[in-house]
Coordinates of C-alpha atoms in Angstrom, one line a residue:
Chain A
M3 CA 0.0 0.0 0.0
D4 CA 1.7 3.2 -1.1
F5 CA 1.5 6.7 0.4
I6 CA -1.4 8.0 -1.7
E7 CA -3.4 4.8 -1.1
I8 CA -3.1 5.4 2.7
I9 CA -4.2 9.0 2.3
D10 CA -7.1 7.9 0.1
L11 CA -8.2 5.4 2.7
M12 CA -8.0 8.0 5.5
G13 CA -10.0 10.4 3.4
T14 CA -12.6 7.7 2.7
I15 CA -12.9 7.0 6.5
A16 CA -13.3 10.7 7.2
F17 CA -16.0 11.3 4.5
A18 CA -17.9 8.1 5.2
I19 CA -18.3 9.1 8.9
S20 CA -19.3 12.7 7.9
G21 CA -21.8 11.3 5.3
A22 CA -23.3 8.9 7.8
L23 CA -23.6 11.7 10.4
A24 CA -25.3 13.9 7.9
A25 CA -27.7 11.1 7.0
F26 CA -28.5 10.5 10.7
A27 CA -29.2 14.2 11.1
K28 CA -31.7 13.9 8.2
K29 CA -33.3 10.8 9.9
L30 CA -32.9 8.5 6.9
D31 CA -33.5 4.8 7.2
P32 CA -30.5 2.4 7.5
F33 CA -30.3 1.9 3.8
G34 CA -30.4 5.6 3.0
I35 CA -27.6 6.1 5.5
I36 CA -25.4 3.6 3.7
I37 CA -26.1 5.3 0.3
I38 CA -25.4 8.8 1.6
A39 CA -22.2 7.6 3.3
F40 CA -21.1 5.9 0.1
V41 CA -21.9 8.9 -2.1
T42 CA -20.1 11.3 0.2
A43 CA -17.0 9.1 0.4
A44 CA -16.9 7.8 -3.2
G45 CA -18.8 10.5 -5.2
G46 CA -15.9 12.9 -5.8
G47 CA -13.5 10.2 -6.8
T48 CA -16.1 8.6 -9.0
L49 CA -16.7 11.9 -10.9
R50 CA -12.9 12.4 -11.2
D51 CA -12.4 8.9 -12.6
I52 CA -15.2 9.4 -15.1
L53 CA -13.8 12.7 -16.3
I54 CA -10.2 11.3 -16.6
G55 CA -11.5 8.1 -18.2
V56 CA -10.4 5.5 -15.5
R57 CA -12.7 2.5 -16.1
P58 CA -14.3 0.9 -14.4
V59 CA -14.2 3.6 -11.7
S60 CA -11.8 2.7 -8.9
W61 CA -14.2 1.6 -6.1
M62 CA -15.5 -1.2 -8.4
L63 CA -12.2 -3.0 -8.2
N64 CA -11.4 -2.1 -4.6
M65 CA -13.5 -4.1 -2.2
D66 CA -11.4 -2.7 0.7
L67 CA -12.9 0.7 0.1
V68 CA -16.5 -0.7 0.0
Y69 CA -16.0 -2.6 3.3
T70 CA -14.3 0.4 4.9
I71 CA -17.4 2.5 4.2
L72 CA -19.7 -0.1 5.6
I73 CA -17.6 -0.5 8.8
C74 CA -17.5 3.3 9.2
V75 CA -21.3 3.4 8.9
L76 CA -21.5 0.8 11.6
I77 CA -19.1 2.5 13.9
T78 CA -20.8 5.8 13.4
F79 CA -24.1 4.1 14.2
I80 CA -22.8 2.7 17.5
F81 CA -21.3 6.0 18.6
R82 CA -23.9 8.3 17.0
R83 CA -25.1 9.8 20.2
W84 CA -21.6 10.6 21.3
L85 CA -20.6 11.9 17.9
L86 CA -23.7 14.1 17.4
T87 CA -23.5 15.7 20.8
L88 CA -20.0 16.8 19.9
R89 CA -21.6 19.2 17.5
K90 CA -18.4 20.0 15.6
T91 CA -17.5 16.4 14.9
L92 CA -19.2 16.4 11.6
F93 CA -17.4 19.5 10.5
L94 CA -14.1 18.1 11.7
F95 CA -14.3 14.9 9.7
D96 CA -15.5 16.8 6.6
T97 CA -12.5 19.2 6.9
I98 CA -10.0 16.4 7.2
G99 CA -11.7 14.7 4.3
I100 CA -11.3 17.6 1.9
G101 CA -7.7 18.0 2.8
L102 CA -6.8 14.4 2.1
Y103 CA -8.9 14.1 -1.0
T104 CA -7.5 17.3 -2.6
V105 CA -4.1 15.6 -2.4
V106 CA -5.4 12.4 -3.9
G107 CA -7.1 14.3 -6.8
I108 CA -3.9 16.2 -7.7
E109 CA -1.9 13.0 -7.7
M110 CA -4.3 11.3 -10.0
G111 CA -4.1 14.3 -12.4
L112 CA -0.3 14.2 -12.4
T113 CA -0.3 10.5 -13.1
A114 CA -2.6 11.1 -16.1
G115 CA -0.1 13.7 -17.3
L116 CA -2.5 16.6 -17.1
H117 CA -1.8 20.4 -16.8
P118 CA -1.3 21.8 -13.3
V119 CA -4.5 23.9 -13.5
I120 CA -6.5 20.7 -14.4
C121 CA -4.8 18.8 -11.6
I122 CA -5.9 21.4 -9.1
T123 CA -9.4 21.3 -10.6
L124 CA -9.4 17.5 -10.1
G125 CA -8.2 18.0 -6.5
C126 CA -11.2 20.3 -5.9
I127 CA -13.6 17.9 -7.7
T128 CA -12.4 14.9 -5.7
A129 CA -12.6 16.8 -2.4
C130 CA -15.9 18.8 -3.0
F131 CA -18.2 16.8 -5.3
G132 CA -18.9 13.9 -2.9
G133 CA -20.5 16.6 -0.7
V134 CA -22.2 18.3 -3.6
I135 CA -23.8 15.1 -4.8
R136 CA -24.8 14.3 -1.2
D137 CA -26.4 17.8 -0.8
I138 CA -28.3 17.5 -4.1
L139 CA -29.7 14.1 -3.1
V140 CA -30.9 15.3 0.3
N141 CA -32.1 18.6 -1.3
E142 CA -29.7 21.0 0.5
I143 CA -27.9 23.9 -1.1
P144 CA -24.6 22.4 -2.3
V145 CA -21.8 22.9 0.3
I146 CA -19.6 24.8 -2.2
F147 CA -22.3 27.5 -2.7
R148 CA -22.8 28.4 0.9
K149 CA -21.4 31.5 2.4
N150 CA -18.0 30.3 3.5
I151 CA -14.6 29.2 2.2
Y152 CA -14.6 25.6 1.0
A153 CA -13.5 24.9 -2.5
T154 CA -11.2 28.0 -2.2
A155 CA -9.3 26.1 0.5
C156 CA -8.7 23.2 -1.9
I157 CA -7.5 25.5 -4.6
A158 CA -5.1 27.2 -2.1
G159 CA -3.8 23.7 -1.1
G160 CA -3.3 22.8 -4.8
L161 CA -1.3 26.0 -5.4
V162 CA 0.9 25.2 -2.4
Y163 CA 1.6 21.8 -3.8
F164 CA 2.8 23.1 -7.2
L165 CA 4.8 25.8 -5.5
L166 CA 6.6 23.2 -3.3
A167 CA 7.0 20.8 -6.2
K168 CA 8.7 23.7 -8.1
L169 CA 11.1 24.1 -5.1
N170 CA 12.0 20.5 -5.5
L171 CA 10.6 19.4 -2.2
L172 CA 10.2 15.7 -1.8
E173 CA 6.8 14.7 -3.3
N174 CA 5.3 13.1 -0.2
W175 CA 6.2 16.2 1.9
A176 CA 4.6 18.5 -0.7
F177 CA 1.5 16.4 -0.5
I178 CA 1.4 16.5 3.3
I179 CA 1.9 20.3 3.5
S180 CA -0.6 20.8 0.7
G181 CA -3.2 18.7 2.6
L182 CA -2.5 20.5 5.9
T183 CA -2.9 23.8 4.1
V184 CA -6.4 22.9 3.0
I185 CA -7.4 21.7 6.5
T186 CA -5.9 24.7 8.2
I187 CA -7.6 27.3 5.9
R188 CA -11.0 25.5 6.1
F189 CA -10.7 25.1 9.8
F190 CA -9.9 28.8 10.5
A191 CA -12.4 30.0 7.9
V192 CA -15.2 28.3 9.9
I193 CA -13.9 29.3 13.3
F194 CA -13.3 32.9 12.4
E195 CA -16.2 33.1 9.9
W196 CA -13.9 34.1 7.0
Q197 CA -15.8 34.8 3.8
L198 CA -14.6 35.7 0.3
P199 CA -15.1 39.4 -0.5
S200 CA -18.6 40.2 -1.7
F201 CA -19.2 43.0 -4.2
Y202 CA -22.9 43.1 -3.9
Q203 CA -25.0 45.7 -2.1
T204 CA -27.0 44.1 0.6
G205 CA -30.5 43.1 -0.5
K206 CA -32.4 40.1 -1.7
E207 CA -31.4 37.7 -4.4
D208 CA -32.6 38.5 -7.9
P209 CA -35.5 36.3 -9.0
T210 CA -34.9 33.6 -11.6
V211 CA -33.1 35.2 -14.4
F212 CA -33.6 32.9 -17.3
Chain B
M21 CA -32.2 -11.5 -29.0
D22 CA -31.1 -13.3 -25.9
F23 CA -32.8 -13.7 -22.5
I24 CA -31.3 -10.6 -20.9
E25 CA -32.1 -8.4 -23.9
I26 CA -35.7 -9.4 -23.6
I27 CA -35.8 -8.6 -19.9
D28 CA -34.0 -5.3 -20.6
L29 CA -36.6 -4.4 -23.3
M30 CA -39.5 -5.2 -20.9
G31 CA -37.9 -3.1 -18.2
T32 CA -37.5 -0.2 -20.6
I33 CA -41.2 -0.4 -21.5
A34 CA -42.3 -0.5 -17.9
F35 CA -40.1 2.5 -16.9
A36 CA -40.9 4.5 -20.0
I37 CA -44.6 4.2 -19.2
S38 CA -44.0 5.0 -15.5
G39 CA -41.8 8.0 -16.5
A40 CA -44.4 9.4 -19.0
L41 CA -47.2 9.0 -16.4
A42 CA -45.1 10.9 -13.8
A43 CA -44.4 13.7 -16.4
F44 CA -48.2 13.9 -17.2
A45 CA -48.9 14.2 -13.5
K46 CA -46.4 17.1 -13.4
K47 CA -48.2 18.7 -16.5
L48 CA -45.0 19.0 -18.5
D49 CA -45.2 19.8 -22.2
P50 CA -44.8 17.1 -24.9
F51 CA -41.1 17.5 -25.1
G52 CA -40.6 17.4 -21.3
I53 CA -42.6 14.2 -21.2
I54 CA -40.3 12.5 -23.7
I55 CA -37.2 13.7 -21.8
I56 CA -38.5 12.4 -18.5
A57 CA -39.7 9.1 -20.0
F58 CA -36.2 8.7 -21.6
V59 CA -34.4 9.6 -18.4
T60 CA -36.5 7.2 -16.3
A61 CA -36.0 4.3 -18.7
A62 CA -32.4 4.9 -19.7
G63 CA -30.9 6.8 -16.8
G64 CA -30.0 3.9 -14.5
G65 CA -28.5 1.9 -17.3
T66 CA -26.6 5.0 -18.5
L67 CA -25.0 5.6 -15.1
R68 CA -24.2 1.8 -14.9
D69 CA -22.5 1.9 -18.3
I70 CA -20.5 5.0 -17.4
L71 CA -19.3 3.5 -14.1
I72 CA -18.3 0.2 -15.8
G73 CA -16.8 2.0 -18.7
V74 CA -19.0 0.7 -21.6
R75 CA -18.6 3.3 -24.3
P76 CA -20.5 4.7 -26.0
V77 CA -23.3 4.0 -23.5
S78 CA -25.7 1.3 -24.7
W79 CA -28.7 3.3 -25.9
M80 CA -26.5 5.2 -28.4
L81 CA -26.0 2.1 -30.5
N82 CA -29.4 0.6 -29.9
M83 CA -32.1 2.5 -31.9
D84 CA -34.7 -0.1 -30.9
L85 CA -34.5 1.1 -27.4
V86 CA -35.0 4.7 -28.5
Y87 CA -38.0 3.9 -30.6
T88 CA -39.4 1.7 -27.9
I89 CA -39.4 4.7 -25.5
L90 CA -41.0 7.0 -28.0
I91 CA -43.8 4.4 -28.8
C92 CA -44.4 3.9 -25.1
V93 CA -44.8 7.7 -24.6
L94 CA -47.3 7.8 -27.5
I95 CA -49.3 4.8 -26.1
T96 CA -49.2 6.3 -22.6
F97 CA -50.5 9.6 -24.1
I98 CA -53.4 7.9 -25.9
F99 CA -54.4 5.9 -22.8
R100 CA -53.5 8.5 -20.3
R101 CA -57.0 9.1 -18.9
W102 CA -57.5 5.3 -18.4
L103 CA -54.0 4.8 -17.0
L104 CA -54.2 7.7 -14.6
T105 CA -57.6 6.9 -13.2
L106 CA -56.2 3.5 -12.3
R107 CA -54.2 5.2 -9.6
K108 CA -51.9 2.3 -8.9
T109 CA -50.8 1.8 -12.6
L110 CA -47.8 4.0 -12.2
F111 CA -46.7 2.2 -9.1
L112 CA -47.2 -1.1 -10.8
F113 CA -45.1 -0.3 -13.8
D114 CA -42.4 1.2 -11.7
T115 CA -42.3 -2.0 -9.5
I116 CA -42.1 -4.3 -12.5
G117 CA -39.3 -2.0 -13.9
I118 CA -37.1 -2.2 -10.8
G119 CA -37.4 -6.0 -10.7
L120 CA -36.4 -6.4 -14.3
Y121 CA -33.6 -3.8 -14.2
T122 CA -32.0 -5.3 -11.1
V123 CA -31.5 -8.5 -13.0
V124 CA -30.0 -6.6 -16.0
G125 CA -27.6 -4.7 -13.8
I126 CA -26.4 -7.9 -12.0
E127 CA -25.8 -9.6 -15.4
M128 CA -23.8 -6.7 -16.7
G129 CA -21.6 -6.8 -13.6
L130 CA -21.0 -10.5 -13.9
T131 CA -20.1 -10.0 -17.6
A132 CA -17.6 -7.4 -16.6
G133 CA -16.1 -9.9 -14.1
L134 CA -16.9 -7.8 -11.0
H135 CA -17.2 -8.8 -7.3
P136 CA -20.8 -10.0 -6.3
V137 CA -21.2 -7.0 -3.9
I138 CA -20.4 -4.7 -6.8
C139 CA -22.8 -6.7 -9.1
I140 CA -25.6 -6.2 -6.6
T141 CA -24.7 -2.5 -6.4
L142 CA -24.9 -2.2 -10.2
G143 CA -28.3 -4.0 -10.0
C144 CA -29.5 -1.3 -7.6
I145 CA -28.1 1.5 -9.6
T146 CA -29.7 0.2 -12.8
A147 CA -33.0 -0.2 -11.1
C148 CA -33.1 2.9 -8.9
F149 CA -31.1 5.7 -10.5
G150 CA -33.4 6.3 -13.5
G151 CA -36.0 7.2 -10.9
V152 CA -33.5 9.2 -8.8
I153 CA -32.4 11.4 -11.8
R154 CA -36.1 11.8 -12.8
D155 CA -36.9 13.0 -9.3
I156 CA -33.9 15.4 -9.2
L157 CA -35.0 16.9 -12.5
V158 CA -38.6 17.5 -11.5
N159 CA -37.4 18.6 -8.0
E160 CA -38.9 15.8 -5.9
I161 CA -37.2 14.0 -3.0
P162 CA -35.5 11.1 -4.8
V163 CA -37.5 7.9 -4.6
I164 CA -34.9 5.9 -2.7
F165 CA -35.0 8.4 0.2
R166 CA -38.7 8.3 0.8
K167 CA -40.1 6.3 3.8
N168 CA -40.6 2.9 2.2
I169 CA -38.6 -0.1 1.0
Y170 CA -37.3 0.5 -2.5
A171 CA -33.5 -0.1 -3.0
T172 CA -33.7 -2.6 -0.2
A173 CA -35.9 -4.8 -2.4
C174 CA -33.3 -4.7 -5.2
I175 CA -30.6 -5.7 -2.8
A176 CA -32.7 -8.6 -1.5
G177 CA -33.2 -9.7 -5.1
G178 CA -29.5 -9.5 -5.7
L179 CA -28.7 -11.7 -2.7
V180 CA -31.3 -14.2 -3.8
Y181 CA -29.6 -14.4 -7.2
F182 CA -26.2 -15.2 -5.8
L183 CA -27.7 -17.7 -3.4
L184 CA -29.4 -19.5 -6.2
A185 CA -26.3 -19.3 -8.4
K186 CA -24.3 -20.9 -5.6
L187 CA -26.9 -23.7 -5.5
N188 CA -26.1 -24.3 -9.2
L189 CA -29.5 -23.3 -10.4
L190 CA -29.8 -22.6 -14.1
E191 CA -28.8 -19.0 -14.7
N192 CA -32.0 -17.9 -16.4
W193 CA -34.1 -19.3 -13.5
A194 CA -31.9 -17.6 -11.0
F195 CA -32.6 -14.3 -12.8
I196 CA -36.3 -14.9 -13.0
I197 CA -36.7 -15.8 -9.3
S198 CA -34.4 -12.9 -8.4
G199 CA -36.5 -10.4 -10.4
L200 CA -39.7 -11.8 -8.9
T201 CA -38.3 -11.4 -5.4
V202 CA -37.7 -7.7 -6.0
I203 CA -41.2 -7.2 -7.4
T204 CA -42.8 -9.2 -4.6
I205 CA -41.0 -7.4 -1.8
R206 CA -41.6 -3.9 -3.3
F207 CA -45.3 -4.8 -3.9
F208 CA -46.0 -6.0 -0.4
A209 CA -43.9 -3.3 1.1
V210 CA -46.2 -0.7 -0.4
I211 CA -49.5 -2.6 0.1
F212 CA -48.7 -3.3 3.8
E213 CA -46.7 -0.1 4.4
W214 CA -43.6 -1.9 5.4
Q215 CA -40.8 0.3 6.5
L216 CA -37.2 -0.3 7.5
P217 CA -36.7 0.0 11.3
S218 CA -36.2 3.5 12.5
F219 CA -34.0 4.3 15.5
Y220 CA -34.9 8.0 15.8
Q221 CA -37.2 9.5 18.4
T222 CA -40.1 11.2 16.8
G223 CA -39.5 14.8 16.1
K224 CA -38.4 17.1 13.4
E225 CA -35.4 16.8 11.1
D226 CA -32.3 18.5 12.2
P227 CA -31.5 21.7 10.4
T228 CA -28.7 21.8 7.9
V229 CA -25.7 20.2 9.6
F230 CA -22.8 21.5 7.5
Chain C
M11 CA -8.3 25.8 -35.8
D12 CA -11.1 24.4 -37.9
F13 CA -14.7 25.6 -38.4
I14 CA -16.2 23.5 -35.6
E15 CA -13.5 24.6 -33.1
I16 CA -14.3 28.2 -33.8
I17 CA -18.1 27.6 -33.3
D18 CA -17.2 25.7 -30.1
L19 CA -15.1 28.6 -28.8
M20 CA -17.9 31.1 -29.6
G21 CA -20.4 28.9 -27.8
T22 CA -18.1 28.7 -24.8
I23 CA -17.8 32.5 -24.6
A24 CA -21.6 32.9 -24.9
F25 CA -22.3 30.3 -22.2
A26 CA -19.5 31.4 -19.8
I27 CA -20.9 35.0 -19.9
S28 CA -24.5 33.8 -19.4
G29 CA -23.4 31.5 -16.5
A30 CA -21.4 34.3 -14.8
L31 CA -24.4 36.7 -15.1
A32 CA -26.7 34.0 -13.6
A33 CA -24.2 33.6 -10.8
F34 CA -24.0 37.4 -10.2
A35 CA -27.8 37.5 -10.1
K36 CA -27.7 34.8 -7.4
K37 CA -25.1 36.8 -5.4
L38 CA -22.5 34.0 -5.3
D39 CA -19.0 34.7 -4.1
P40 CA -16.1 35.0 -6.7
F41 CA -15.3 31.4 -6.6
G42 CA -19.0 30.3 -6.9
I43 CA -19.2 32.5 -10.0
I44 CA -16.3 30.8 -11.7
I45 CA -17.7 27.3 -10.9
I46 CA -21.1 28.2 -12.3
A47 CA -19.6 29.9 -15.4
F48 CA -17.5 26.8 -15.9
V49 CA -20.4 24.3 -15.4
T50 CA -22.7 26.3 -17.8
A51 CA -20.0 26.5 -20.5
A52 CA -18.5 23.1 -20.2
G53 CA -21.2 20.9 -18.6
G54 CA -23.2 20.0 -21.7
G55 CA -20.0 19.1 -23.6
T56 CA -18.7 17.1 -20.6
L57 CA -21.9 15.0 -20.4
R58 CA -21.7 14.5 -24.2
D59 CA -18.1 13.4 -24.0
I60 CA -18.8 11.0 -21.1
L61 CA -21.8 9.4 -23.0
I62 CA -19.8 9.0 -26.2
G63 CA -16.7 7.8 -24.3
V64 CA -14.2 10.6 -25.2
R65 CA -11.6 10.4 -22.5
P66 CA -10.4 12.4 -20.8
V67 CA -13.2 14.8 -21.5
S68 CA -12.2 17.5 -23.9
W69 CA -11.7 20.5 -21.6
M70 CA -9.0 18.5 -19.7
L71 CA -6.6 18.7 -22.7
N72 CA -7.7 22.1 -23.8
M73 CA -6.3 24.8 -21.6
D74 CA -7.5 27.5 -24.2
L75 CA -11.0 26.6 -23.2
V76 CA -10.3 26.9 -19.4
Y77 CA -8.6 30.3 -19.9
T78 CA -11.4 31.5 -22.2
I79 CA -13.9 30.8 -19.4
L80 CA -11.8 32.6 -16.8
I81 CA -11.3 35.7 -19.1
C82 CA -15.1 35.7 -19.8
V83 CA -15.8 35.7 -16.0
L84 CA -13.4 38.6 -15.6
I85 CA -14.9 40.6 -18.5
T86 CA -18.4 39.9 -17.2
F87 CA -17.3 41.1 -13.8
I88 CA -15.9 44.4 -15.1
F89 CA -19.0 45.1 -17.2
R90 CA -21.5 43.5 -14.9
R91 CA -23.5 46.7 -14.1
W92 CA -23.8 47.5 -17.8
L93 CA -24.6 43.9 -18.8
L94 CA -27.2 43.4 -16.0
T95 CA -29.1 46.7 -16.7
L96 CA -29.5 45.5 -20.3
R97 CA -32.0 42.9 -18.9
K98 CA -32.1 40.8 -22.0
T99 CA -28.3 40.3 -22.3
L100 CA -28.4 37.1 -20.4
F101 CA -31.1 35.7 -22.5
L102 CA -29.3 36.8 -25.7
F103 CA -26.0 35.1 -24.7
D104 CA -27.8 31.9 -23.7
T105 CA -29.7 31.8 -27.0
I106 CA -26.6 32.2 -29.1
G107 CA -24.9 29.6 -26.9
I108 CA -27.6 26.9 -27.5
G109 CA -27.5 27.5 -31.3
L110 CA -23.7 27.1 -31.5
Y111 CA -23.5 24.1 -29.1
T112 CA -26.3 22.2 -30.9
V113 CA -24.1 22.3 -34.0
V114 CA -21.0 21.2 -32.1
G115 CA -23.0 18.2 -30.5
I116 CA -24.3 17.1 -33.9
E117 CA -20.8 17.2 -35.4
M118 CA -19.3 15.1 -32.5
G119 CA -22.1 12.5 -33.0
L120 CA -21.4 12.3 -36.8
T121 CA -17.6 12.0 -36.1
A122 CA -18.4 9.1 -33.7
G123 CA -20.5 7.5 -36.5
L124 CA -23.8 7.5 -34.6
H125 CA -27.4 7.4 -35.9
P126 CA -28.9 10.8 -36.9
V127 CA -31.5 10.6 -34.0
I128 CA -28.6 10.1 -31.6
C129 CA -26.7 13.0 -33.2
I130 CA -29.6 15.3 -32.7
T131 CA -29.9 14.0 -29.1
L132 CA -26.2 14.8 -28.5
G133 CA -26.8 18.3 -30.0
C134 CA -29.6 18.9 -27.5
I135 CA -27.5 17.5 -24.6
T136 CA -24.5 19.7 -25.5
A137 CA -26.7 22.8 -25.8
C138 CA -29.1 22.2 -22.9
F139 CA -27.4 20.3 -20.1
G140 CA -24.8 22.9 -19.1
G141 CA -27.9 25.0 -18.2
V142 CA -29.6 22.0 -16.6
I143 CA -26.7 21.3 -14.3
R144 CA -26.3 25.0 -13.5
D145 CA -30.0 25.1 -12.5
I146 CA -29.8 22.0 -10.3
L147 CA -26.7 23.4 -8.6
V148 CA -28.4 26.7 -7.8
N149 CA -31.6 24.9 -7.0
E150 CA -33.8 26.3 -9.8
I151 CA -36.3 24.4 -12.0
P152 CA -34.1 23.2 -14.9
V153 CA -34.4 25.4 -17.9
I154 CA -35.7 22.7 -20.2
F155 CA -38.8 22.1 -18.0
R156 CA -40.0 25.7 -17.9
K157 CA -43.0 26.7 -19.9
N158 CA -41.3 27.8 -23.1
I159 CA -39.6 26.4 -26.1
Y160 CA -35.9 25.5 -25.5
A161 CA -34.8 22.0 -26.2
T162 CA -37.5 21.9 -29.0
A163 CA -35.5 24.7 -30.8
C164 CA -32.4 22.5 -30.7
I165 CA -34.3 19.5 -32.1
A166 CA -35.7 21.6 -34.9
G167 CA -32.2 22.9 -35.7
G168 CA -30.9 19.3 -35.7
L169 CA -33.7 18.2 -38.1
V170 CA -32.8 21.2 -40.4
Y171 CA -29.2 20.0 -40.5
F172 CA -30.0 16.5 -41.6
L173 CA -32.5 17.8 -44.2
L174 CA -29.9 20.1 -45.7
A175 CA -27.2 17.4 -45.5
K176 CA -29.6 15.1 -47.5
L177 CA -29.9 17.9 -50.1
N178 CA -26.1 17.8 -50.4
L179 CA -25.5 21.3 -49.1
L180 CA -21.9 22.0 -48.1
E181 CA -21.4 20.8 -44.5
N182 CA -20.4 24.1 -43.1
W183 CA -23.4 25.9 -44.6
A184 CA -25.7 23.2 -43.2
F185 CA -24.1 23.8 -39.8
I186 CA -24.6 27.6 -40.0
I187 CA -28.2 27.4 -41.1
S188 CA -28.9 24.8 -38.5
G189 CA -27.4 27.0 -35.7
L190 CA -29.3 30.0 -36.9
T191 CA -32.5 28.0 -36.9
V192 CA -32.1 27.2 -33.3
I193 CA -31.3 30.8 -32.4
T194 CA -34.2 32.2 -34.4
I195 CA -36.8 29.8 -33.0
R196 CA -35.6 30.3 -29.4
F197 CA -35.5 34.1 -29.9
F198 CA -39.0 34.4 -31.4
A199 CA -40.4 31.8 -28.9
V200 CA -39.4 34.1 -26.0
I201 CA -40.4 37.4 -27.8
F202 CA -43.8 36.1 -28.8
E203 CA -44.2 33.8 -25.8
W204 CA -44.6 30.7 -27.9
Q205 CA -45.4 27.5 -26.0
L206 CA -45.8 23.9 -27.0
P207 CA -49.4 22.8 -27.1
S208 CA -50.7 21.8 -23.7
F209 CA -53.3 19.0 -23.3
Y210 CA -54.1 19.6 -19.6
Q211 CA -57.1 21.2 -18.2
T212 CA -56.1 24.2 -16.1
G213 CA -55.6 23.4 -12.5
K214 CA -52.9 22.6 -10.1
E215 CA -50.1 20.0 -10.5
D216 CA -50.8 16.6 -9.1
P217 CA -49.1 15.9 -5.9
T218 CA -46.1 13.5 -5.8
V219 CA -47.2 10.4 -7.7
F220 CA -44.7 7.8 -6.6

């Protein structure tokens, strides 16, 4: 098991737990919880694989990943009272997840020989789209369109990676620092309620424009 | 035309009719009805093909399927009053559809040499995701997240297939019994209002958690 | 750069501007605006590429397209007051976009050797699904299901193309006339409030039917 596979597995665990907690909060039945945990953990990577052209998509040949998600759902179920009372647990696991998955997405893009801008985009997609698909399925506003910094943290992490790679830092260290950058930015963004600058006057949304 | 192709065609007919009826109920225009019927009938299989890596996706090379859906829309249009007054028609066609498509999905997974758990997942995706995409497009809560047994029936049918296959039953019989299992479970689940066990206290949904 | 690439680029510009304007109207932050502009401009083509089996999807190997979208977002940002006061600008760019992209989709289907009906479907998907994905992400009713002619214009344009091709018209002229057909129909449909015939009595939508 190489370095990126370990990061991928850790990201899967973090997102499967965050997905299962979100499904509990929505009071879905056992089966709905498994689906949402699976979509949250595997959705971003699946979209990335489809866009790059990896076939079949990775989780189909990787039963470890499938079993990992099922075990995470079970563990989350057992400790759900304890996990949910710690109100910030969900946020914490989600934050760790996007940091780890950003790194995995960049690495997949590099392996496919794609342009750095596309690699960073793939990092973002891997990190954010599991959550986006989860939100669409449970009919929430997708996480990346809410008022705080989310995808921006992934992009910053991606830029840090390519900066460090240019400085000839060892690849694994560049990945670690890049992932920690994502986690740190997202973490402080929520704690201190950072927002991207807004250039709108206050007021209501425009009605449908098309 | 082999056995699975016949089952696939029957499933397409069932889902195209159920999709067209759902679009009528939403008062979409003629073109919207065709799109929804198409998405309901072909959406699950399209997602399955994309995930496995079949390219181009099957309906692109299969004009019979495209014409079948158009004819189903026309027939549904002609008999729509009669079909809609029989309130349960829609439910009936949808139920037959998920039974047939579960079997088709499992067979495609076996052909691609995938693990039984993945084959059952593909059966579920083929059966359920046409309806999920339809629901997202018309802005309903996706069918698999409503309060009754739906995807669970597909999984049960998948388990029955692999059980029978282990007992060396003839493949086509295993498929037929598996499909009937799905239909029977879904049918009685709706009639008798079966639900998966819930472990929540009564009360309202939690607000957005992320 | 050949003829179709030029049309593709012009379509990208039209849709990137229309997407950015829609995101401004929704008061998204800078990053949300870029995502929505990108999805609107590249979403339909991405779905088309996935369905046909082009891999990786075209924009991954085409940095020009990525930069074009970013520049369009910037230009739209600078001129946003001027563009938004001209209330119809958004509609205009969207209309030009669907005309151009219908042609691109048909051409890609022909190149892949697909049936004319499938080529027209691909033209529709290329033209309409960027907007559909945009609408799902910002939680609007997808544009193709609103009360006016949209996808129908793309289909009419596709039929015109194959009619002209049968009459042995030079391919590029057939593309131009086909694209103009889409734009003209959509334009007059909105100006004169054309609708497809409805066969429903007036009254409210049926409740959820599944």
